[in-house]
Amino acid sequence: MSSAWQAFAKETPETAPGIETTAANPEKLKICVFSKHLQWTSISDAASIARDIGFDGVDITVRAEGHVLPERVEKDLPAAVEAVHRAGLQVPMITSDIMSVDTPHAEAVLKTASQLGIRYYRWGWLTYPPDKGIAERLEEYRPQVKALAELNEKYQICGMYHTHSGPGLVGAPVWDLWNLFQGLDPRWVGVNYDIGHATVEGGYGGWIDSSRLVMNQMRGIALKDFLWKQNTGKSAHTDPYDKSLGISDAWVPHWCPTGQGMVNFDGFFGLVKAGGRFSGPVQLHFEYPGLGGAENGKKTLTIPKEEVIAAMRRDLTYVRKVMAEKQLI
């Protein structure tokens, strides 16, 4: 470890403020596939594919157009979890479209997941309207987040807010989540820290500072990689979100295979290891072009499935190597 990382590592769980004292000896971390990228097949087949690739678990999509629809969660999620278990894998988390206690079917989703032993779910997508100040908006969100944390506690499940990147998104700068979650128990509401998006937002030192800031609230980790590239015209890649913001020839993040882009996975996992407390699910995402629609959660592939599986296996092999070097798996 370089001298810089050694300096950060000195902020151990015993000396760093706010680090929880539970899970003093966390188990080795488990890597899940985000089932969005396997929505071209059934959850049963997706679980078998994930097992054969080498994943430990599946992060099941429980949202519109997901493997499980929220309105059918009480019937379909138990069947989906059973299918994953039959393949020998775990379901430590689900990805939902929950934004508040008032999201349709929110309580049914949390209750069903909890009854199945699932202890984490992903939520998010709060925004900053352009006609309101950021600090003002955060204050408005506090009651909403507190109510959701209380519902999570009722069902003994942690809601992990996913950190995306881009203008107007709560959680993109990460520090805002640290602020928003103050006074709330991190057992019930925390951060699903996406190191790809965090590096988009703070590519030099921002991701270091933001990961250290929310280490006590970090309940999940999402992995993806990217390169900065210049679009020709307003948009020149297959990402469904127009990051060009209407600007011709804009420089924007283009997702790429894990380990081939800007993200310092070695440095990031060094910080996670130094923190010594993280024990949540790690999710591997595949959002780069060339995967025949799997990158965007399509129901039908335009390339042979073997090519998608090979890409997933390549990325997982890289991630396992880096995490093994840090003795995290």
GROMACS .gro file of C-alpha atoms in nm:
model
  329
    1MET     CA    1   0.000   0.000   0.000
    2SER     CA    2   0.138   0.343  -0.093
    3SER     CA    3   0.219   0.603   0.172
    4ALA     CA    4  -0.096   0.795   0.079
    5TRP     CA    5  -0.320   0.494   0.139
    6GLN     CA    6  -0.130   0.412   0.458
    7ALA     CA    7  -0.217   0.759   0.586
    8PHE     CA    8  -0.585   0.704   0.517
    9ALA     CA    9  -0.569   0.358   0.674
   10LYS     CA   10  -0.459   0.515   1.005
   11GLU     CA   11  -0.819   0.626   1.050
   12THR     CA   12  -0.907   0.287   1.195
   13PRO     CA   13  -1.244   0.185   1.340
   14GLU     CA   14  -1.105   0.256   1.688
   15THR     CA   15  -0.994   0.614   1.608
   16ALA     CA   16  -1.243   0.729   1.344
   17PRO     CA   17  -1.549   0.911   1.478
   18GLY     CA   18  -1.890   0.763   1.419
   19ILE     CA   19  -1.785   0.411   1.314
   20GLU     CA   20  -2.031   0.157   1.449
   21THR     CA   21  -1.894  -0.116   1.673
   22THR     CA   22  -2.107  -0.401   1.544
   23ALA     CA   23  -1.962  -0.666   1.309
   24ALA     CA   24  -1.612  -0.628   1.454
   25ASN     CA   25  -1.503  -0.931   1.256
   26PRO     CA   26  -1.716  -0.920   0.942
   27GLU     CA   27  -1.740  -1.225   0.723
   28LYS     CA   28  -1.581  -1.230   0.381
   29LEU     CA   29  -1.779  -1.018   0.139
   30LYS     CA   30  -2.024  -1.163  -0.111
   31ILE     CA   31  -2.049  -1.044  -0.472
   32CYS     CA   32  -2.392  -1.031  -0.635
   33VAL     CA   33  -2.496  -0.985  -0.995
   34PHE     CA   34  -2.751  -0.709  -1.055
   35SER     CA   35  -3.039  -0.902  -1.213
   36LYS     CA   36  -3.120  -0.605  -1.438
   37HIS     CA   37  -2.850  -0.741  -1.668
   38LEU     CA   38  -3.014  -1.083  -1.683
   39GLN     CA   39  -3.371  -0.972  -1.750
   40TRP     CA   40  -3.348  -1.140  -2.092
   41THR     CA   41  -3.409  -1.468  -1.913
   42SER     CA   42  -3.613  -1.607  -1.625
   43ILE     CA   43  -3.497  -1.558  -1.269
   44SER     CA   44  -3.439  -1.933  -1.243
   45ASP     CA   45  -3.210  -1.937  -1.545
   46ALA     CA   46  -3.050  -1.611  -1.433
   47ALA     CA   47  -2.958  -1.773  -1.102
   48SER     CA   48  -2.804  -2.072  -1.276
   49ILE     CA   49  -2.605  -1.844  -1.507
   50ALA     CA   50  -2.487  -1.635  -1.210
   51ARG     CA   51  -2.378  -1.949  -1.026
   52ASP     CA   52  -2.186  -2.080  -1.327
   53ILE     CA   53  -2.011  -1.744  -1.374
   54GLY     CA   54  -1.902  -1.749  -1.010
   55PHE     CA   55  -2.127  -1.502  -0.828
   56ASP     CA   56  -2.225  -1.552  -0.465
   57GLY     CA   57  -2.572  -1.406  -0.494
   58VAL     CA   58  -2.832  -1.219  -0.696
   59ASP     CA   59  -2.962  -0.866  -0.643
   60ILE     CA   60  -3.318  -0.916  -0.769
   61THR     CA   61  -3.497  -0.629  -0.942
   62VAL     CA   62  -3.833  -0.569  -0.771
   63ARG     CA   63  -3.962  -0.277  -0.973
   64ALA     CA   64  -4.144  -0.192  -1.293
   65GLU     CA   65  -4.011  -0.413  -1.575
   66GLY     CA   66  -3.798  -0.606  -1.325
   67HIS     CA   67  -3.785  -0.977  -1.255
   68VAL     CA   68  -4.050  -0.918  -0.989
   69LEU     CA   69  -4.322  -0.657  -1.028
   70PRO     CA   70  -4.406  -0.467  -0.706
   71GLU     CA   71  -4.777  -0.538  -0.741
   72ARG     CA   72  -4.699  -0.913  -0.751
   73VAL     CA   73  -4.428  -0.914  -0.483
   74GLU     CA   74  -4.612  -1.127  -0.227
   75LYS     CA   75  -4.645  -1.413  -0.474
   76ASP     CA   76  -4.348  -1.372  -0.708
   77LEU     CA   77  -4.064  -1.270  -0.476
   78PRO     CA   78  -4.083  -1.590  -0.265
   79ALA     CA   79  -4.072  -1.794  -0.586
   80ALA     CA   80  -3.778  -1.590  -0.717
   81VAL     CA   81  -3.582  -1.628  -0.395
   82GLU     CA   82  -3.651  -2.001  -0.392
   83ALA     CA   83  -3.518  -2.027  -0.749
   84VAL     CA   84  -3.197  -1.846  -0.651
   85HIS     CA   85  -3.154  -2.068  -0.346
   86ARG     CA   86  -3.201  -2.379  -0.560
   87ALA     CA   87  -2.903  -2.262  -0.761
   88GLY     CA   88  -2.700  -2.245  -0.441
   89LEU     CA   89  -2.684  -1.864  -0.427
   90GLN     CA   90  -2.794  -1.600  -0.178
   91VAL     CA   91  -3.035  -1.307  -0.204
   92PRO     CA   92  -2.893  -1.051   0.041
   93MET     CA   93  -3.071  -0.758  -0.126
   94ILE     CA   94  -3.326  -0.643  -0.379
   95THR     CA   95  -3.339  -0.331  -0.596
   96SER     CA   96  -3.668  -0.143  -0.571
   97ASP     CA   97  -3.824   0.175  -0.705
   98ILE     CA   98  -3.917   0.288  -0.352
   99MET     CA   99  -3.875   0.661  -0.285
  100SER     CA  100  -4.093   0.699   0.024
  101VAL     CA  101  -4.347   0.518   0.240
  102ASP     CA  102  -4.607   0.642  -0.009
  103THR     CA  103  -4.453   0.461  -0.307
  104PRO     CA  104  -4.716   0.211  -0.429
  105HIS     CA  105  -4.664  -0.135  -0.275
  106ALA     CA  106  -4.369  -0.014  -0.065
  107GLU     CA  107  -4.483  -0.179   0.257
  108ALA     CA  108  -4.570  -0.504   0.081
  109VAL     CA  109  -4.225  -0.512  -0.078
  110LEU     CA  110  -4.046  -0.454   0.253
  111LYS     CA  111  -4.264  -0.694   0.450
  112THR     CA  112  -4.224  -0.973   0.195
  113ALA     CA  113  -3.850  -0.921   0.162
  114SER     CA  114  -3.806  -0.924   0.539
  115GLN     CA  115  -4.009  -1.244   0.576
  116LEU     CA  116  -3.772  -1.405   0.324
  117GLY     CA  117  -3.465  -1.308   0.526
  118ILE     CA  118  -3.355  -1.027   0.294
  119ARG     CA  119  -3.188  -0.757   0.500
  120TYR     CA  120  -3.110  -0.489   0.240
  121TYR     CA  121  -3.289  -0.310  -0.040
  122ARG     CA  122  -3.191  -0.032  -0.278
  123TRP     CA  123  -3.391   0.289  -0.304
  124GLY     CA  124  -3.337   0.643  -0.429
  125TRP     CA  125  -3.380   0.883  -0.722
  126LEU     CA  126  -3.469   1.190  -0.514
  127THR     CA  127  -3.399   1.512  -0.704
  128TYR     CA  128  -3.312   1.879  -0.660
  129PRO     CA  129  -3.563   2.094  -0.853
  130PRO     CA  130  -3.394   2.389  -1.025
  131ASP     CA  131  -3.632   2.637  -0.862
  132LYS     CA  132  -3.529   2.547  -0.506
  133GLY     CA  133  -3.205   2.570  -0.309
  134ILE     CA  134  -3.022   2.248  -0.227
  135ALA     CA  135  -3.016   2.309   0.149
  136GLU     CA  136  -3.388   2.394   0.142
  137ARG     CA  137  -3.468   2.076  -0.048
  138LEU     CA  138  -3.268   1.859   0.192
  139GLU     CA  139  -3.466   2.000   0.482
  140GLU     CA  140  -3.788   1.915   0.302
  141TYR     CA  141  -3.672   1.556   0.251
  142ARG     CA  142  -3.589   1.491   0.617
  143PRO     CA  143  -3.942   1.390   0.729
  144GLN     CA  144  -3.977   1.167   0.422
  145VAL     CA  145  -3.651   0.985   0.493
  146LYS     CA  146  -3.726   0.957   0.866
  147ALA     CA  147  -4.063   0.797   0.792
  148LEU     CA  148  -3.899   0.547   0.559
  149ALA     CA  149  -3.634   0.464   0.819
  150GLU     CA  150  -3.913   0.393   1.070
  151LEU     CA  151  -4.086   0.161   0.824
  152ASN     CA  152  -3.754  -0.013   0.760
  153GLU     CA  153  -3.705  -0.063   1.133
  154LYS     CA  154  -4.053  -0.213   1.159
  155TYR     CA  155  -3.953  -0.479   0.908
  156GLN     CA  156  -3.588  -0.505   1.017
  157ILE     CA  157  -3.450  -0.420   0.673
  158CYS     CA  158  -3.201  -0.152   0.567
  159GLY     CA  159  -3.281   0.087   0.284
  160MET     CA  160  -2.962   0.166   0.093
  161TYR     CA  161  -2.978   0.487  -0.108
  162HIS     CA  162  -2.795   0.436  -0.438
  163THR     CA  163  -2.545   0.705  -0.538
  164HIS     CA  164  -2.589   0.797  -0.904
  165SER     CA  165  -2.406   1.079  -1.081
  166GLY     CA  166  -2.530   1.386  -1.264
  167PRO     CA  167  -2.692   1.725  -1.209
  168GLY     CA  168  -2.998   1.753  -0.989
  169LEU     CA  169  -2.969   1.412  -0.824
  170VAL     CA  170  -2.972   1.375  -0.449
  171GLY     CA  171  -2.680   1.150  -0.355
  172ALA     CA  172  -2.463   1.235  -0.653
  173PRO     CA  173  -2.220   1.443  -0.442
  174VAL     CA  174  -2.258   1.187  -0.158
  175TRP     CA  175  -2.196   1.445   0.117
  176ASP     CA  176  -2.564   1.538   0.095
  177LEU     CA  177  -2.664   1.187   0.201
  178TRP     CA  178  -2.430   1.210   0.498
  179ASN     CA  179  -2.611   1.528   0.593
  180LEU     CA  180  -2.959   1.397   0.519
  181PHE     CA  181  -2.911   1.080   0.725
  182GLN     CA  182  -2.778   1.251   1.038
  183GLY     CA  183  -2.966   1.134   1.347
  184LEU     CA  184  -3.096   0.821   1.173
  185ASP     CA  185  -2.985   0.471   1.266
  186PRO     CA  186  -2.761   0.334   0.985
  187ARG     CA  187  -2.907  -0.008   1.049
  188TRP     CA  188  -3.227   0.113   0.883
  189VAL     CA  189  -3.117   0.371   0.629
  190GLY     CA  190  -2.775   0.392   0.468
  191VAL     CA  191  -2.579   0.434   0.147
  192ASN     CA  192  -2.535   0.200  -0.148
  193TYR     CA  193  -2.203   0.351  -0.256
  194ASP     CA  194  -2.146   0.325  -0.632
  195ILE     CA  195  -1.773   0.380  -0.683
  196GLY     CA  196  -1.824   0.428  -1.058
  197HIS     CA  197  -2.070   0.713  -1.013
  198ALA     CA  198  -1.866   0.852  -0.723
  199THR     CA  199  -1.559   0.869  -0.948
  200VAL     CA  200  -1.760   1.046  -1.219
  201GLU     CA  201  -1.851   1.308  -0.958
  202GLY     CA  202  -1.505   1.332  -0.799
  203GLY     CA  203  -1.241   1.166  -1.013
  204TYR     CA  204  -0.929   1.301  -0.844
  205GLY     CA  205  -0.985   1.303  -0.470
  206GLY     CA  206  -1.361   1.339  -0.439
  207TRP     CA  207  -1.429   0.965  -0.431
  208ILE     CA  208  -1.169   0.923  -0.155
  209ASP     CA  209  -1.326   1.190   0.064
  210SER     CA  210  -1.685   1.084  -0.003
  211SER     CA  211  -1.618   0.715   0.068
  212ARG     CA  212  -1.444   0.805   0.394
  213LEU     CA  213  -1.725   1.041   0.490
  214VAL     CA  214  -2.002   0.782   0.457
  215MET     CA  215  -1.805   0.473   0.561
  216ASN     CA  216  -2.020   0.443   0.874
  217GLN     CA  217  -2.336   0.466   0.661
  218MET     CA  218  -2.212   0.248   0.375
  219ARG     CA  219  -2.431  -0.061   0.368
  220GLY     CA  220  -2.378  -0.172   0.009
  221ILE     CA  221  -2.120  -0.123  -0.266
  222ALA     CA  222  -2.193  -0.111  -0.640
  223LEU     CA  223  -1.918  -0.154  -0.898
  224LYS     CA  224  -1.890  -0.017  -1.250
  225ASP     CA  225  -1.624   0.158  -1.457
  226PHE     CA  226  -1.611   0.436  -1.718
  227LEU     CA  227  -1.396   0.653  -1.944
  228TRP     CA  228  -1.443   1.019  -2.030
  229LYS     CA  229  -1.513   1.051  -2.403
  230GLN     CA  230  -1.629   1.330  -2.627
  231ASN     CA  231  -1.962   1.278  -2.796
  232THR     CA  232  -2.013   1.377  -3.156
  233GLY     CA  233  -2.320   1.593  -3.155
  234LYS     CA  234  -2.556   1.579  -2.861
  235SER     CA  235  -2.528   1.208  -2.787
  236ALA     CA  236  -2.322   0.933  -2.944
  237HIS     CA  237  -2.353   0.629  -2.722
  238THR     CA  238  -2.622   0.387  -2.613
  239ASP     CA  239  -2.663   0.499  -2.252
  240PRO     CA  240  -3.039   0.565  -2.219
  241TYR     CA  241  -2.967   0.873  -2.005
  242ASP     CA  242  -2.853   1.172  -2.211
  243LYS     CA  243  -2.550   1.295  -2.019
  244SER     CA  244  -2.472   1.555  -2.287
  245LEU     CA  245  -2.732   1.789  -2.133
  246GLY     CA  246  -2.810   1.920  -2.480
  247ILE     CA  247  -2.452   2.035  -2.536
  248SER     CA  248  -2.294   1.943  -2.869
  249ASP     CA  249  -1.957   1.764  -2.854
  250ALA     CA  250  -1.981   1.729  -2.476
  251TRP     CA  251  -1.731   1.528  -2.273
  252VAL     CA  252  -1.932   1.266  -2.085
  253PRO     CA  253  -1.874   0.939  -1.897
  254HIS     CA  254  -1.899   0.628  -2.113
  255TRP     CA  255  -1.934   0.304  -1.919
  256CYS     CA  256  -1.671   0.039  -1.996
  257PRO     CA  257  -1.565  -0.307  -1.872
  258THR     CA  258  -1.456  -0.317  -1.511
  259GLY     CA  259  -1.086  -0.248  -1.470
  260GLN     CA  260  -1.049  -0.075  -1.807
  261GLY     CA  261  -1.149   0.276  -1.705
  262MET     CA  262  -1.097   0.557  -1.458
  263VAL     CA  263  -1.204   0.387  -1.134
  264ASN     CA  264  -0.929   0.308  -0.884
  265PHE     CA  265  -1.069  -0.020  -0.753
  266ASP     CA  266  -0.746  -0.108  -0.575
  267GLY     CA  267  -0.747   0.220  -0.384
  268PHE     CA  268  -1.117   0.203  -0.306
  269PHE     CA  269  -1.106  -0.150  -0.168
  270GLY     CA  270  -0.800  -0.048   0.030
  271LEU     CA  271  -1.016   0.211   0.205
  272VAL     CA  272  -1.292  -0.044   0.261
  273LYS     CA  273  -1.042  -0.286   0.412
  274ALA     CA  274  -0.893  -0.013   0.632
  275GLY     CA  275  -1.242   0.080   0.755
  276GLY     CA  276  -1.274  -0.273   0.887
  277ARG     CA  277  -1.652  -0.267   0.934
  278PHE     CA  278  -1.820  -0.307   0.596
  279SER     CA  279  -2.011  -0.634   0.567
  280GLY     CA  280  -2.290  -0.560   0.319
  281PRO     CA  281  -2.356  -0.687  -0.034
  282VAL     CA  282  -2.125  -0.596  -0.322
  283GLN     CA  283  -2.302  -0.566  -0.657
  284LEU     CA  284  -2.137  -0.585  -0.999
  285HIS     CA  285  -2.305  -0.383  -1.277
  286PHE     CA  286  -2.263  -0.421  -1.654
  287GLU     CA  287  -2.383  -0.100  -1.815
  288TYR     CA  288  -2.137  -0.058  -2.102
  289PRO     CA  289  -2.232  -0.087  -2.471
  290GLY     CA  290  -2.191  -0.408  -2.665
  291LEU     CA  291  -2.392  -0.640  -2.442
  292GLY     CA  292  -2.686  -0.672  -2.678
  293GLY     CA  293  -2.927  -0.481  -2.455
  294ALA     CA  294  -2.833  -0.654  -2.129
  295GLU     CA  295  -2.661  -0.331  -2.024
  296ASN     CA  296  -2.999  -0.155  -2.022
  297GLY     CA  297  -3.212  -0.435  -1.880
  298LYS     CA  298  -3.372  -0.533  -2.209
  299LYS     CA  299  -3.591  -0.842  -2.228
  300THR     CA  300  -3.441  -0.963  -2.555
  301LEU     CA  301  -3.073  -0.988  -2.653
  302THR     CA  302  -2.939  -0.884  -2.992
  303ILE     CA  303  -2.616  -1.085  -2.952
  304PRO     CA  304  -2.553  -1.447  -2.848
  305LYS     CA  305  -2.598  -1.492  -2.474
  306GLU     CA  306  -2.255  -1.656  -2.460
  307GLU     CA  307  -2.096  -1.318  -2.535
  308VAL     CA  308  -2.281  -1.154  -2.247
  309ILE     CA  309  -2.184  -1.434  -2.010
  310ALA     CA  310  -1.819  -1.412  -2.119
  311ALA     CA  311  -1.814  -1.037  -2.048
  312MET     CA  312  -1.966  -1.091  -1.704
  313ARG     CA  313  -1.714  -1.362  -1.623
  314ARG     CA  314  -1.424  -1.140  -1.731
  315ASP     CA  315  -1.540  -0.850  -1.512
  316LEU     CA  316  -1.608  -1.073  -1.212
  317THR     CA  317  -1.263  -1.231  -1.245
  318TYR     CA  318  -1.105  -0.885  -1.229
  319VAL     CA  319  -1.312  -0.780  -0.927
  320ARG     CA  320  -1.239  -1.100  -0.738
  321LYS     CA  321  -0.867  -1.055  -0.798
  322VAL     CA  322  -0.866  -0.701  -0.657
  323MET     CA  323  -1.083  -0.792  -0.358
  324ALA     CA  324  -0.879  -1.105  -0.285
  325GLU     CA  325  -0.562  -0.897  -0.276
  326LYS     CA  326  -0.725  -0.690   0.000
  327GLN     CA  327  -0.836  -1.007   0.180
  328LEU     CA  328  -1.199  -0.903   0.148
  329ILE     CA  329  -1.309  -1.234  -0.008
   0.00000   0.00000   0.00000
